[in-house]
Amino acid sequence: MNDIIKTAQDKFEQIILQQLARVEKMKEDKDFIDYGKLDKIVIGVVGGDGIGPAITQQAHRILEFLLQGEKAEFKAIDGCTIERRAECGKAIPDDVLSELKSCHVILKGPTTTPRAGDKWPNIESANVAMRKELDLFANVRPVKVPSEGIDWTFFRENTEGSYALGSKGIHINDDIAMDFCVTTTEGSERIARAAFEYAKKAGKTKVTCVTKANVIKTTDGKFLNICQQVAKDYPGIELDDWYIDIMTAKLVDPKRRTQFQIFVLPNLYGDILTDEAAEFQGGVGTAGSANIGKKYAMFEAIHGSAPRMVEEGRAKYADPCSIIRASVMLLEHIGYTEKAKKLERALDICMYEEKRLVVTGRDTGATGAQFADYVMDTIKSL
Ligand code: IPM
Ligand code: MG
């Protein structure tokens, strides 16, 4: 019995030491990178697995088209495939990680996340690892349905909560498994500030914090408490406090949901709520996602890698809309606001208004390449 406890204690000690070191690192990294001051902006392009390379290639073409003659340089980063990751036994192979770190921003296709029982070793998700390695603490996910009055932006904390140690839980013995949830002052404050700063710039009046602080008292309680502290620095912006269960219900209520503007929430609730939210807009395939840190930023499709589409020879029919939406956010983030607006406008026309080509995921619809051409032609006509 004592052995079991000692082994668990040692593991727990390691975890605490790692988290203490992470907090110190966060304290050191104060300022955001200024893209305006760079001579060139290096954009890494990671295809990922499954349909990833096919859809990422289309977003890449559009970005190259929009950034012709600008100070942007593209860098293809191969090897972030499930086969390579399984072979190295690592969420991100070392050579891929150092390539990523040589870029300023990254455009990333979906990567397969193994789970127990798969044909792959149960390694950590590449998304989660990348967010942690590059300290991409703010996962920003906008969802808009203008006809329904929905205009939401989610600020999901991206490096802590139940994800921080998601692959470092402890099997105490055959009977007991334990996972950990981590909330830090620094980590909560930076995501809360990101949400409030965004609200201020966008002229919004309300930020909604979503937790389960009535039950998960320590970690969620801390998150909520820090959001309340940060809110004091933003007079004129109200902080709303909701629990995740009732919030998932209220998002379905057509009257109440139009009142929400900006959300700030811990990692796991953010993961769940943003999938629900994206569904109102047409599904996760239509939403883009930005992962923002102080030094790096990564922009990705929010759907999975759909290996079955590849097995059935349908990769070229995969829908590139989510990763093109992510590209809008990338352009905006590195300072090309006008180009971002143009791409967003063209995408709205192609997806919702004119719909001259429709991607169905099968040969009944357009290929991703045809759709990307359609988007570029639409940009030219704006
Ligand atoms: C997301 C995804 C990831 C997550 C998976 C693939 C690990 O669902 O980006 O929302 O849980 O964060
Ligand atoms: Mg998710």
mmCIF file of C-alpha atoms and ligand atoms in Angstrom:
data_model
loop_
_atom_site.group_PDB
_atom_site.id
_atom_site.type_symbol
_atom_site.label_atom_id
_atom_site.label_comp_id
_atom_site.label_asym_id
_atom_site.label_seq_id
_atom_site.Cartn_x
_atom_site.Cartn_y
_atom_site.Cartn_z
ATOM 1 C CA MET A 1 0.000 0.000 0.000
ATOM 2 C CA ASN A 2 2.743 2.445 0.992
ATOM 3 C CA ASP A 3 4.509 1.762 -2.303
ATOM 4 C CA ILE A 4 1.437 2.697 -4.254
ATOM 5 C CA ILE A 5 1.084 5.948 -2.386
ATOM 6 C CA LYS A 6 4.779 6.756 -2.715
ATOM 7 C CA THR A 7 4.739 6.168 -6.488
ATOM 8 C CA ALA A 8 1.681 8.412 -6.889
ATOM 9 C CA GLN A 9 3.249 11.068 -4.653
ATOM 10 C CA ASP A 10 6.431 11.081 -6.737
ATOM 11 C CA LYS A 11 4.434 11.533 -9.935
ATOM 12 C CA PHE A 12 2.417 14.296 -8.345
ATOM 13 C CA GLU A 13 5.592 16.013 -7.226
ATOM 14 C CA GLN A 14 6.885 15.983 -10.815
ATOM 15 C CA ILE A 15 3.639 17.491 -12.016
ATOM 16 C CA ILE A 16 3.781 20.289 -9.465
ATOM 17 C CA LEU A 17 7.410 21.063 -10.370
ATOM 18 C CA GLN A 18 6.548 21.232 -14.071
ATOM 19 C CA GLN A 19 3.602 23.517 -13.437
ATOM 20 C CA LEU A 20 5.648 25.815 -11.185
ATOM 21 C CA ALA A 21 8.244 26.100 -13.960
ATOM 22 C CA ARG A 22 5.494 26.840 -16.475
ATOM 23 C CA VAL A 23 4.168 29.663 -14.310
ATOM 24 C CA GLU A 24 7.651 31.218 -14.100
ATOM 25 C CA LYS A 25 7.940 31.035 -17.887
ATOM 26 C CA MET A 26 4.555 32.737 -18.267
ATOM 27 C CA LYS A 27 5.673 35.543 -15.984
ATOM 28 C CA GLU A 28 8.736 36.153 -18.172
ATOM 29 C CA ASP A 29 6.831 36.365 -21.461
ATOM 30 C CA LYS A 30 5.180 39.734 -21.083
ATOM 31 C CA ASP A 31 4.851 41.281 -24.529
ATOM 32 C CA PHE A 32 3.122 40.251 -27.720
ATOM 33 C CA ILE A 33 5.204 40.076 -30.910
ATOM 34 C CA ASP A 34 4.764 43.094 -33.209
ATOM 35 C CA TYR A 35 4.369 41.830 -36.782
ATOM 36 C CA GLY A 36 4.604 45.391 -38.087
ATOM 37 C CA LYS A 37 8.249 45.528 -36.999
ATOM 38 C CA LEU A 38 9.315 42.326 -38.806
ATOM 39 C CA ASP A 39 11.096 42.465 -42.178
ATOM 40 C CA LYS A 40 9.237 39.356 -43.223
ATOM 41 C CA ILE A 41 6.559 37.200 -41.690
ATOM 42 C CA VAL A 42 7.187 33.471 -41.978
ATOM 43 C CA ILE A 43 3.982 31.469 -42.363
ATOM 44 C CA GLY A 44 4.434 27.749 -41.711
ATOM 45 C CA VAL A 45 2.012 25.454 -43.515
ATOM 46 C CA VAL A 46 1.326 22.107 -41.812
ATOM 47 C CA GLY A 47 -0.912 19.790 -43.818
ATOM 48 C CA GLY A 48 -1.513 17.300 -41.008
ATOM 49 C CA ASP A 49 -3.209 13.951 -41.741
ATOM 50 C CA GLY A 50 -6.234 12.554 -43.499
ATOM 51 C CA ILE A 51 -7.942 15.260 -45.557
ATOM 52 C CA GLY A 52 -5.609 17.832 -43.925
ATOM 53 C CA PRO A 53 -3.088 18.203 -46.764
ATOM 54 C CA ALA A 54 -5.869 18.492 -49.388
ATOM 55 C CA ILE A 55 -7.790 21.278 -47.647
ATOM 56 C CA THR A 56 -4.696 23.069 -46.329
ATOM 57 C CA GLN A 57 -3.296 23.255 -49.851
ATOM 58 C CA GLN A 58 -6.393 25.187 -50.935
ATOM 59 C CA ALA A 59 -6.149 27.699 -48.098
ATOM 60 C CA HIS A 60 -2.425 28.044 -48.842
ATOM 61 C CA ARG A 61 -3.176 28.877 -52.513
ATOM 62 C CA ILE A 62 -5.625 31.572 -51.454
ATOM 63 C CA LEU A 63 -3.161 33.084 -48.970
ATOM 64 C CA GLU A 64 -0.400 33.117 -51.586
ATOM 65 C CA PHE A 65 -2.752 34.838 -53.975
ATOM 66 C CA LEU A 66 -3.727 37.484 -51.409
ATOM 67 C CA LEU A 67 -0.207 38.071 -50.108
ATOM 68 C CA GLN A 68 1.586 38.405 -53.462
ATOM 69 C CA GLY A 69 4.278 41.065 -53.162
ATOM 70 C CA GLU A 70 3.809 41.390 -49.404
ATOM 71 C CA LYS A 71 6.428 40.651 -46.759
ATOM 72 C CA ALA A 72 5.164 37.122 -46.174
ATOM 73 C CA GLU A 73 7.125 33.955 -46.816
ATOM 74 C CA PHE A 74 5.596 30.481 -46.790
ATOM 75 C CA LYS A 75 7.332 27.449 -45.380
ATOM 76 C CA ALA A 76 5.909 23.953 -45.931
ATOM 77 C CA ILE A 77 6.355 21.776 -42.853
ATOM 78 C CA ASP A 78 5.989 18.069 -43.552
ATOM 79 C CA GLY A 79 6.092 15.177 -41.166
ATOM 80 C CA CYS A 80 3.310 16.107 -38.776
ATOM 81 C CA THR A 81 1.396 13.001 -39.857
ATOM 82 C CA ILE A 82 -0.011 10.331 -37.572
ATOM 83 C CA GLU A 83 2.367 7.768 -39.159
ATOM 84 C CA ARG A 84 5.449 9.875 -38.312
ATOM 85 C CA ARG A 85 4.142 10.766 -34.865
ATOM 86 C CA ALA A 86 3.409 7.111 -34.096
ATOM 87 C CA GLU A 87 6.848 6.106 -35.355
ATOM 88 C CA CYS A 88 8.597 8.651 -33.078
ATOM 89 C CA GLY A 89 6.176 8.010 -30.212
ATOM 90 C CA LYS A 90 5.742 11.770 -29.890
ATOM 91 C CA ALA A 91 2.801 14.123 -30.263
ATOM 92 C CA ILE A 92 5.037 16.330 -32.435
ATOM 93 C CA PRO A 93 8.328 14.955 -33.847
ATOM 94 C CA ASP A 94 11.359 17.026 -32.731
ATOM 95 C CA ASP A 95 12.286 18.164 -36.252
ATOM 96 C CA VAL A 96 8.716 19.349 -36.866
ATOM 97 C CA LEU A 97 8.722 21.240 -33.578
ATOM 98 C CA SER A 98 11.908 23.105 -34.398
ATOM 99 C CA GLU A 99 10.510 23.964 -37.863
ATOM 100 C CA LEU A 100 7.360 25.292 -36.206
ATOM 101 C CA LYS A 101 9.454 27.433 -33.903
ATOM 102 C CA SER A 102 11.232 28.981 -36.888
ATOM 103 C CA CYS A 103 7.917 30.448 -38.123
ATOM 104 C CA HIS A 104 5.919 33.402 -36.831
ATOM 105 C CA VAL A 105 2.482 32.024 -37.592
ATOM 106 C CA ILE A 106 1.229 28.605 -38.640
ATOM 107 C CA LEU A 107 -1.619 27.417 -40.803
ATOM 108 C CA LYS A 108 -2.503 23.911 -39.709
ATOM 109 C CA GLY A 109 -4.693 21.178 -41.142
ATOM 110 C CA PRO A 110 -6.354 18.624 -38.853
ATOM 111 C CA THR A 111 -4.206 15.983 -37.180
ATOM 112 C CA THR A 112 -5.494 12.630 -35.971
ATOM 113 C CA THR A 113 -5.887 12.382 -32.199
ATOM 114 C CA PRO A 114 -5.426 8.753 -31.123
ATOM 115 C CA ARG A 115 -7.378 7.206 -28.295
ATOM 116 C CA ALA A 116 -7.091 3.891 -26.482
ATOM 117 C CA GLY A 117 -8.033 0.982 -28.751
ATOM 118 C CA ASP A 118 -7.046 2.707 -32.018
ATOM 119 C CA LYS A 119 -4.513 1.219 -34.369
ATOM 120 C CA TRP A 120 -2.170 4.038 -33.261
ATOM 121 C CA PRO A 121 -0.241 4.328 -29.991
ATOM 122 C CA ASN A 122 -2.225 6.456 -27.551
ATOM 123 C CA ILE A 123 0.035 9.529 -27.840
ATOM 124 C CA GLU A 124 -1.021 13.065 -26.924
ATOM 125 C CA SER A 125 -2.981 15.077 -29.480
ATOM 126 C CA ALA A 126 -0.737 17.130 -31.793
ATOM 127 C CA ASN A 127 -3.127 20.090 -31.414
ATOM 128 C CA VAL A 128 -2.908 20.029 -27.659
ATOM 129 C CA ALA A 129 0.880 19.567 -27.733
ATOM 130 C CA MET A 130 1.334 22.439 -30.201
ATOM 131 C CA ARG A 131 -0.799 24.753 -28.094
ATOM 132 C CA LYS A 132 1.298 23.899 -25.049
ATOM 133 C CA GLU A 133 4.732 23.928 -26.743
ATOM 134 C CA LEU A 134 4.123 27.301 -28.416
ATOM 135 C CA ASP A 135 2.142 28.615 -25.432
ATOM 136 C CA LEU A 136 -0.890 29.450 -27.574
ATOM 137 C CA PHE A 137 -3.096 30.350 -24.661
ATOM 138 C CA ALA A 138 -6.072 31.958 -26.372
ATOM 139 C CA ASN A 139 -8.235 29.817 -28.588
ATOM 140 C CA VAL A 140 -10.428 32.349 -30.379
ATOM 141 C CA ARG A 141 -13.468 30.949 -32.183
ATOM 142 C CA PRO A 142 -16.015 33.246 -33.776
ATOM 143 C CA VAL A 143 -19.503 32.032 -34.675
ATOM 144 C CA LYS A 144 -21.918 34.186 -36.669
ATOM 145 C CA VAL A 145 -25.434 33.607 -37.962
ATOM 146 C CA PRO A 146 -26.604 37.097 -38.943
ATOM 147 C CA SER A 147 -30.143 35.987 -39.831
ATOM 148 C CA GLU A 148 -30.588 34.642 -36.281
ATOM 149 C CA GLY A 149 -28.877 37.541 -34.525
ATOM 150 C CA ILE A 150 -25.971 35.314 -33.448
ATOM 151 C CA ASP A 151 -22.607 37.037 -33.227
ATOM 152 C CA TRP A 152 -20.370 35.312 -30.698
ATOM 153 C CA THR A 153 -16.642 35.181 -30.093
ATOM 154 C CA PHE A 154 -15.309 32.494 -27.777
ATOM 155 C CA PHE A 155 -12.077 32.932 -25.824
ATOM 156 C CA ARG A 156 -11.261 29.413 -24.736
ATOM 157 C CA GLU A 157 -8.291 29.041 -22.400
ATOM 158 C CA ASN A 158 -6.030 26.748 -24.358
ATOM 159 C CA THR A 159 -3.119 25.600 -22.195
ATOM 160 C CA GLU A 160 -4.562 24.741 -18.786
ATOM 161 C CA GLY A 161 -7.655 23.243 -17.155
ATOM 162 C CA SER A 162 -8.345 19.566 -17.753
ATOM 163 C CA TYR A 163 -6.104 19.592 -20.836
ATOM 164 C CA ALA A 164 -2.880 20.690 -19.120
ATOM 165 C CA LEU A 165 -2.219 17.176 -17.815
ATOM 166 C CA GLY A 166 -4.650 15.286 -20.011
ATOM 167 C CA SER A 167 -2.073 12.628 -20.810
ATOM 168 C CA LYS A 168 -0.393 12.739 -17.393
ATOM 169 C CA GLY A 169 -3.104 11.258 -15.206
ATOM 170 C CA ILE A 170 -2.144 8.568 -12.704
ATOM 171 C CA HIS A 171 -3.395 5.002 -12.494
ATOM 172 C CA ILE A 172 -2.976 4.783 -8.724
ATOM 173 C CA ASN A 173 -3.680 1.024 -8.795
ATOM 174 C CA ASP A 174 -6.058 -1.261 -10.715
ATOM 175 C CA ASP A 175 -9.029 0.340 -8.991
ATOM 176 C CA ILE A 176 -8.328 4.058 -9.122
ATOM 177 C CA ALA A 177 -7.453 6.431 -11.936
ATOM 178 C CA MET A 178 -6.917 10.130 -11.345
ATOM 179 C CA ASP A 179 -6.647 13.065 -13.705
ATOM 180 C CA PHE A 180 -5.730 16.616 -12.836
ATOM 181 C CA CYS A 181 -7.131 20.022 -13.624
ATOM 182 C CA VAL A 182 -4.850 23.054 -13.377
ATOM 183 C CA THR A 183 -5.765 26.716 -13.098
ATOM 184 C CA THR A 184 -3.098 29.360 -12.583
ATOM 185 C CA THR A 185 -3.422 33.045 -11.787
ATOM 186 C CA GLU A 186 -1.214 34.055 -14.704
ATOM 187 C CA GLY A 187 -2.996 31.720 -17.124
ATOM 188 C CA SER A 188 -6.473 32.879 -16.153
ATOM 189 C CA GLU A 189 -5.532 36.512 -16.165
ATOM 190 C CA ARG A 190 -4.066 36.480 -19.656
ATOM 191 C CA ILE A 191 -7.130 34.817 -21.211
ATOM 192 C CA ALA A 192 -9.513 37.110 -19.315
ATOM 193 C CA ARG A 193 -7.547 40.143 -20.489
ATOM 194 C CA ALA A 194 -7.534 38.876 -24.071
ATOM 195 C CA ALA A 195 -11.338 38.590 -23.961
ATOM 196 C CA PHE A 196 -11.846 42.020 -22.397
ATOM 197 C CA GLU A 197 -9.335 43.721 -24.699
ATOM 198 C CA TYR A 198 -11.132 42.229 -27.676
ATOM 199 C CA ALA A 199 -14.496 43.361 -26.275
ATOM 200 C CA LYS A 200 -13.151 46.875 -25.802
ATOM 201 C CA LYS A 201 -11.743 47.099 -29.336
ATOM 202 C CA ALA A 202 -14.863 45.633 -30.894
ATOM 203 C CA GLY A 203 -17.126 47.986 -28.894
ATOM 204 C CA LYS A 204 -18.886 45.114 -27.114
ATOM 205 C CA THR A 205 -20.628 45.578 -23.782
ATOM 206 C CA LYS A 206 -20.639 42.115 -22.241
ATOM 207 C CA VAL A 207 -18.225 39.260 -21.534
ATOM 208 C CA THR A 208 -19.744 35.992 -20.322
ATOM 209 C CA CYS A 209 -17.639 33.745 -18.116
ATOM 210 C CA VAL A 210 -18.681 30.081 -18.224
ATOM 211 C CA THR A 211 -17.524 27.656 -15.513
ATOM 212 C CA LYS A 212 -18.892 25.072 -13.108
ATOM 213 C CA ALA A 213 -17.552 26.976 -10.116
ATOM 214 C CA ASN A 214 -20.408 25.829 -7.882
ATOM 215 C CA VAL A 215 -19.047 22.256 -8.024
ATOM 216 C CA ILE A 216 -15.453 22.452 -9.284
ATOM 217 C CA LYS A 217 -14.776 24.960 -6.598
ATOM 218 C CA THR A 218 -11.000 25.269 -6.580
ATOM 219 C CA THR A 219 -9.924 25.501 -10.217
ATOM 220 C CA ASP A 220 -13.120 26.861 -11.778
ATOM 221 C CA GLY A 221 -13.617 29.039 -8.725
ATOM 222 C CA LYS A 222 -10.189 30.590 -9.311
ATOM 223 C CA PHE A 223 -10.870 31.114 -13.009
ATOM 224 C CA LEU A 224 -14.127 32.938 -12.261
ATOM 225 C CA ASN A 225 -12.567 34.960 -9.486
ATOM 226 C CA ILE A 226 -9.766 36.184 -11.736
ATOM 227 C CA CYS A 227 -12.203 37.081 -14.510
ATOM 228 C CA GLN A 228 -14.062 39.181 -11.906
ATOM 229 C CA GLN A 229 -10.821 40.929 -10.903
ATOM 230 C CA VAL A 230 -9.866 41.654 -14.515
ATOM 231 C CA ALA A 231 -13.385 42.974 -15.255
ATOM 232 C CA LYS A 232 -12.766 45.822 -12.790
ATOM 233 C CA ASP A 233 -10.246 47.287 -15.245
ATOM 234 C CA TYR A 234 -12.913 47.520 -17.953
ATOM 235 C CA PRO A 235 -15.694 49.836 -16.838
ATOM 236 C CA GLY A 236 -18.573 49.781 -19.301
ATOM 237 C CA ILE A 237 -18.117 46.090 -20.048
ATOM 238 C CA GLU A 238 -20.307 43.865 -17.911
ATOM 239 C CA LEU A 239 -19.092 40.451 -16.728
ATOM 240 C CA ASP A 240 -21.785 37.828 -16.812
ATOM 241 C CA ASP A 241 -21.329 34.614 -14.803
ATOM 242 C CA TRP A 242 -22.892 31.343 -16.054
ATOM 243 C CA TYR A 243 -22.539 27.624 -15.416
ATOM 244 C CA ILE A 244 -21.696 25.347 -18.298
ATOM 245 C CA ASP A 245 -24.797 23.130 -17.996
ATOM 246 C CA ILE A 246 -27.341 25.915 -18.255
ATOM 247 C CA MET A 247 -25.221 27.699 -20.850
ATOM 248 C CA THR A 248 -25.355 24.697 -23.217
ATOM 249 C CA ALA A 249 -29.144 24.855 -22.797
ATOM 250 C CA LYS A 250 -29.407 28.610 -23.317
ATOM 251 C CA LEU A 251 -27.451 28.495 -26.559
ATOM 252 C CA VAL A 252 -30.408 26.585 -27.973
ATOM 253 C CA ASP A 253 -32.890 29.242 -26.780
ATOM 254 C CA PRO A 254 -33.413 31.571 -29.783
ATOM 255 C CA LYS A 255 -34.368 34.541 -27.570
ATOM 256 C CA ARG A 256 -31.668 34.298 -24.934
ATOM 257 C CA ARG A 257 -28.747 33.374 -27.154
ATOM 258 C CA THR A 258 -28.787 36.634 -29.097
ATOM 259 C CA GLN A 259 -27.830 38.446 -25.878
ATOM 260 C CA PHE A 260 -24.411 36.830 -25.603
ATOM 261 C CA GLN A 261 -21.412 38.515 -27.208
ATOM 262 C CA ILE A 262 -18.026 37.372 -25.926
ATOM 263 C CA PHE A 263 -17.386 34.221 -23.922
ATOM 264 C CA VAL A 264 -14.386 33.428 -21.750
ATOM 265 C CA LEU A 265 -14.075 29.890 -20.450
ATOM 266 C CA PRO A 266 -11.711 27.145 -19.300
ATOM 267 C CA ASN A 267 -10.323 24.696 -21.817
ATOM 268 C CA LEU A 268 -12.743 21.753 -21.671
ATOM 269 C CA TYR A 269 -15.930 23.818 -21.514
ATOM 270 C CA GLY A 270 -14.569 25.875 -24.395
ATOM 271 C CA ASP A 271 -13.958 22.735 -26.400
ATOM 272 C CA ILE A 272 -17.522 21.532 -25.918
ATOM 273 C CA LEU A 273 -19.384 24.812 -26.208
ATOM 274 C CA THR A 274 -17.605 25.889 -29.396
ATOM 275 C CA ASP A 275 -18.682 22.707 -31.191
ATOM 276 C CA GLU A 276 -22.263 23.319 -30.120
ATOM 277 C CA ALA A 277 -22.036 26.958 -31.203
ATOM 278 C CA ALA A 278 -20.503 26.102 -34.587
ATOM 279 C CA GLU A 279 -23.443 23.792 -35.253
ATOM 280 C CA PHE A 280 -25.817 26.794 -35.521
ATOM 281 C CA GLN A 281 -23.601 28.197 -38.228
ATOM 282 C CA GLY A 282 -23.633 25.004 -40.297
ATOM 283 C CA GLY A 283 -21.339 22.682 -38.356
ATOM 284 C CA VAL A 284 -17.726 22.529 -37.273
ATOM 285 C CA GLY A 285 -16.695 22.366 -40.935
ATOM 286 C CA THR A 286 -17.666 26.018 -41.333
ATOM 287 C CA ALA A 287 -15.809 27.485 -38.361
ATOM 288 C CA GLY A 288 -12.224 28.689 -38.088
ATOM 289 C CA SER A 289 -10.072 28.717 -35.016
ATOM 290 C CA ALA A 290 -7.161 30.910 -33.943
ATOM 291 C CA ASN A 291 -4.674 29.841 -31.291
ATOM 292 C CA ILE A 292 -2.904 32.956 -30.129
ATOM 293 C CA GLY A 293 0.170 33.261 -27.948
ATOM 294 C CA LYS A 294 2.540 36.122 -27.240
ATOM 295 C CA LYS A 295 5.247 34.859 -29.576
ATOM 296 C CA TYR A 296 3.493 32.434 -31.945
ATOM 297 C CA ALA A 297 0.029 31.960 -33.362
ATOM 298 C CA MET A 298 -1.567 29.003 -35.108
ATOM 299 C CA PHE A 299 -4.697 28.949 -37.243
ATOM 300 C CA GLU A 300 -6.572 25.724 -37.878
ATOM 301 C CA ALA A 301 -9.694 24.014 -39.088
ATOM 302 C CA ILE A 302 -11.801 22.941 -36.131
ATOM 303 C CA HIS A 303 -12.942 19.616 -37.583
ATOM 304 C CA GLY A 304 -11.144 16.271 -37.617
ATOM 305 C CA SER A 305 -8.953 14.599 -40.224
ATOM 306 C CA ALA A 306 -11.694 12.357 -41.714
ATOM 307 C CA PRO A 307 -9.410 9.401 -42.608
ATOM 308 C CA ARG A 308 -12.390 7.568 -44.101
ATOM 309 C CA MET A 309 -12.746 10.192 -46.825
ATOM 310 C CA VAL A 310 -9.154 9.511 -47.812
ATOM 311 C CA GLU A 311 -9.647 5.719 -47.756
ATOM 312 C CA GLU A 312 -12.659 6.138 -50.026
ATOM 313 C CA GLY A 313 -10.674 8.365 -52.394
ATOM 314 C CA ARG A 314 -12.709 11.472 -51.579
ATOM 315 C CA ALA A 315 -9.971 13.745 -50.157
ATOM 316 C CA LYS A 316 -10.183 16.115 -53.114
ATOM 317 C CA TYR A 317 -13.875 16.684 -52.359
ATOM 318 C CA ALA A 318 -13.197 17.627 -48.723
ATOM 319 C CA ASP A 319 -14.566 21.005 -47.690
ATOM 320 C CA PRO A 320 -11.809 23.615 -47.215
ATOM 321 C CA CYS A 321 -14.165 26.242 -45.688
ATOM 322 C CA SER A 322 -13.057 25.827 -42.081
ATOM 323 C CA ILE A 323 -9.372 26.251 -42.869
ATOM 324 C CA ILE A 324 -10.148 29.167 -45.198
ATOM 325 C CA ARG A 325 -12.048 30.797 -42.297
ATOM 326 C CA ALA A 326 -8.942 30.193 -40.192
ATOM 327 C CA SER A 327 -6.934 31.955 -42.922
ATOM 328 C CA VAL A 328 -9.166 35.036 -42.540
ATOM 329 C CA MET A 329 -8.151 35.108 -38.878
ATOM 330 C CA LEU A 330 -4.484 34.628 -39.797
ATOM 331 C CA LEU A 331 -4.536 37.617 -42.185
ATOM 332 C CA GLU A 332 -6.259 39.766 -39.585
ATOM 333 C CA HIS A 333 -3.811 38.702 -36.892
ATOM 334 C CA ILE A 334 -0.677 39.610 -38.852
ATOM 335 C CA GLY A 335 -2.103 43.010 -39.751
ATOM 336 C CA TYR A 336 -3.625 42.536 -43.228
ATOM 337 C CA THR A 337 -7.063 43.642 -42.107
ATOM 338 C CA GLU A 338 -8.337 44.731 -45.524
ATOM 339 C CA LYS A 339 -7.287 41.468 -47.139
ATOM 340 C CA ALA A 340 -8.910 39.550 -44.284
ATOM 341 C CA LYS A 341 -12.163 41.429 -44.837
ATOM 342 C CA LYS A 342 -12.053 40.714 -48.560
ATOM 343 C CA LEU A 343 -11.522 37.008 -48.008
ATOM 344 C CA GLU A 344 -14.279 36.882 -45.410
ATOM 345 C CA ARG A 345 -16.664 38.699 -47.732
ATOM 346 C CA ALA A 346 -15.825 36.398 -50.645
ATOM 347 C CA LEU A 347 -16.270 33.331 -48.467
ATOM 348 C CA ASP A 348 -19.678 34.530 -47.252
ATOM 349 C CA ILE A 349 -20.759 35.076 -50.849
ATOM 350 C CA CYS A 350 -19.546 31.629 -51.938
ATOM 351 C CA MET A 351 -20.843 29.735 -48.900
ATOM 352 C CA TYR A 352 -24.121 31.460 -48.094
ATOM 353 C CA GLU A 353 -25.264 33.900 -50.761
ATOM 354 C CA GLU A 354 -24.429 33.101 -54.371
ATOM 355 C CA LYS A 355 -23.511 29.413 -53.808
ATOM 356 C CA ARG A 356 -22.546 28.860 -57.446
ATOM 357 C CA LEU A 357 -20.453 25.877 -56.328
ATOM 358 C CA VAL A 358 -21.243 23.662 -53.376
ATOM 359 C CA VAL A 359 -18.851 21.244 -51.703
ATOM 360 C CA THR A 360 -20.660 18.086 -50.599
ATOM 361 C CA GLY A 361 -17.693 15.892 -49.660
ATOM 362 C CA ARG A 362 -18.472 13.633 -52.641
ATOM 363 C CA ASP A 363 -18.321 13.741 -56.428
ATOM 364 C CA THR A 364 -21.831 15.183 -56.339
ATOM 365 C CA GLY A 365 -20.218 18.519 -55.457
ATOM 366 C CA ALA A 366 -17.231 20.696 -56.297
ATOM 367 C CA THR A 367 -13.659 19.747 -55.396
ATOM 368 C CA GLY A 368 -11.814 21.803 -52.812
ATOM 369 C CA ALA A 369 -9.614 23.200 -55.592
ATOM 370 C CA GLN A 370 -12.638 24.313 -57.622
ATOM 371 C CA PHE A 371 -14.111 25.944 -54.544
ATOM 372 C CA ALA A 372 -10.834 27.775 -53.806
ATOM 373 C CA ASP A 373 -10.781 29.031 -57.435
ATOM 374 C CA TYR A 374 -14.346 30.231 -56.953
ATOM 375 C CA VAL A 375 -13.324 32.122 -53.793
ATOM 376 C CA MET A 376 -10.343 33.729 -55.581
ATOM 377 C CA ASP A 377 -12.503 34.725 -58.588
ATOM 378 C CA THR A 378 -14.982 36.249 -56.160
ATOM 379 C CA ILE A 379 -12.204 38.222 -54.462
ATOM 380 C CA LYS A 380 -11.161 39.603 -57.860
ATOM 381 C CA SER A 381 -14.715 40.741 -58.518
ATOM 382 C CA LEU A 382 -15.087 42.629 -55.206
HETATM 383 C C1 IPM B 1 -10.530 21.173 -30.896
HETATM 384 C C2 IPM B 1 -10.393 19.677 -30.945
HETATM 385 C C3 IPM B 1 -9.195 19.244 -30.119
HETATM 386 C C4 IPM B 1 -9.443 19.681 -28.693
HETATM 387 C C5 IPM B 1 -8.892 17.743 -30.202
HETATM 388 C C6 IPM B 1 -8.646 17.319 -31.610
HETATM 389 C C7 IPM B 1 -7.756 17.347 -29.317
HETATM 390 O O1 IPM B 1 -11.561 19.059 -30.511
HETATM 391 O O2 IPM B 1 -9.633 21.869 -31.391
HETATM 392 O O3 IPM B 1 -11.533 21.658 -30.371
HETATM 393 O O4 IPM B 1 -10.046 18.938 -27.917
HETATM 394 O O5 IPM B 1 -9.043 20.787 -28.360
HETATM 395 MG MG MG B 2 -13.098 20.417 -30.056
#
